Amino acid sequence: MRILSGIQPSGALHIGNYFGMMQPAVALQTEGEALYFIADYHALTSLRDPQALRANSRRVALDFLACGLDPECATLFRHSDVPQVTELAWILSTVAPMGLLERAHSYKDKLARGMSANVGLFSYPILMAADILIYDSDVVPVGKDQKQHIEITRDLAVKMNETFGPIFKLPEPRIRVASETVPGIDGQKMSKSYGNNIDIFGDEKEMRKRVMSIVTDSAAMDAPKDPEQSTIFKLYSLVASKDEIADMREQFVKGGTGYGDFKKQLFDKLWQYFAPMRKRREEILNDKSYIDDVLAHGAKRANEIAKQVMERVREAVGLR
Ligand code: ADP
Ligand code: TRP
């Protein structure tokens, strides 16, 4: 089984990224051949600061490694170290119906949030399909918001197979139900572009401040509270043990505990949960060549696979 996922280097990683994508990706790394990449070509659709792009790409590599990606098990590489993927994106674009892309939620959301409609942003799902198909991927761990992109990938693979004969495998999304959509401090989907994120590797003061500013209803301290509607409880459920979760649920239902207290409990758990990862991150930072070595090794392996698949594609479409 080949497992593939990517993450854009567009800023600091938050706990939505961690539970939606990184943790499932790390959990899968021993179940087959895992390939994870830093989607720097994709980030160009919104980031036009070369220094920031370079710095963010290294930072995502660092954070992913700190979160448990083991380069002995999984291949970590930079998207742009496999430029053949842009060739495949071009070939896929020649069979992609306009309507398929016009229906993409993520494009529509980005426009609604005021991003300018460049062609790259519009055709992003085609590049993403190429990212997945060029490695003969079987499974793609992502958050729920990416599900439609995987469906588009499958549609394009089917279209290519129908047109040119069997070339591509059809990949499956792997969406972890427990963290389908991690809420941010305002209760909406956590996203750096909504400014409601809690970063994984922020300092203690910053993380505490973010947790303490989680929006709640105005129930009085004594009043019973509904855990299912609470962002605090939802986030706590991601990081606490079964008993601790049951305990907090009871405190909610019983009443007598204020939201401020629940937030403190959440902060303590979150801080503790990410402690080993912060430690690992420091270790990696102290090893000057580690990240470069991992990425160079990853690029080599990713290119080996991409080269084989592209030979198959070129042959099938008549470029050979
Ligand atoms: P952002 O919305 O902050 O820009 P990205 O779109 O870069 O995050 O997402 C990177 C990965 O993290 C994707 O696989 C995405 O599905 C996952 N992800 C992002 N936010 C969340 C969330 N709030 N809940 C679950 N998964 C998420
Ligand atoms: N679109 C994904 C995101 O914004 C990142 C991504 C790019 C990706 N290519 C991919 C994820 C291929 C999985 C597979 O989060």
Tab-separated table of N, CA, C and O in Angstrom, residues 47 98 128 237 242:
chain	number	residue	atom	x	y	z
A	47	LEU	N	1.297	32.805	-1.872
A	47	LEU	CA	2.457	33.395	-1.185
A	47	LEU	C	3.481	33.853	-2.216
A	47	LEU	O	3.974	33.032	-3.008
A	98	MET	N	-14.051	21.834	-17.441
A	98	MET	CA	-14.098	23.096	-16.683
A	98	MET	C	-15.058	23.000	-15.500
A	98	MET	O	-14.773	23.468	-14.410
A	128	MET	N	-3.056	18.967	-7.650
A	128	MET	CA	-3.194	18.043	-6.516
A	128	MET	C	-3.445	16.614	-7.016
A	128	MET	O	-2.920	15.648	-6.458
A	237	SER	N	-11.214	16.601	24.151
A	237	SER	CA	-11.415	15.187	23.770
A	237	SER	C	-10.311	14.681	22.845
A	237	SER	O	-10.113	13.478	22.719
A	242	LYS	N	-9.464	8.713	28.108
A	242	LYS	CA	-10.900	8.389	28.192
A	242	LYS	C	-11.497	8.828	29.526
A	242	LYS	O	-12.555	9.454	29.579
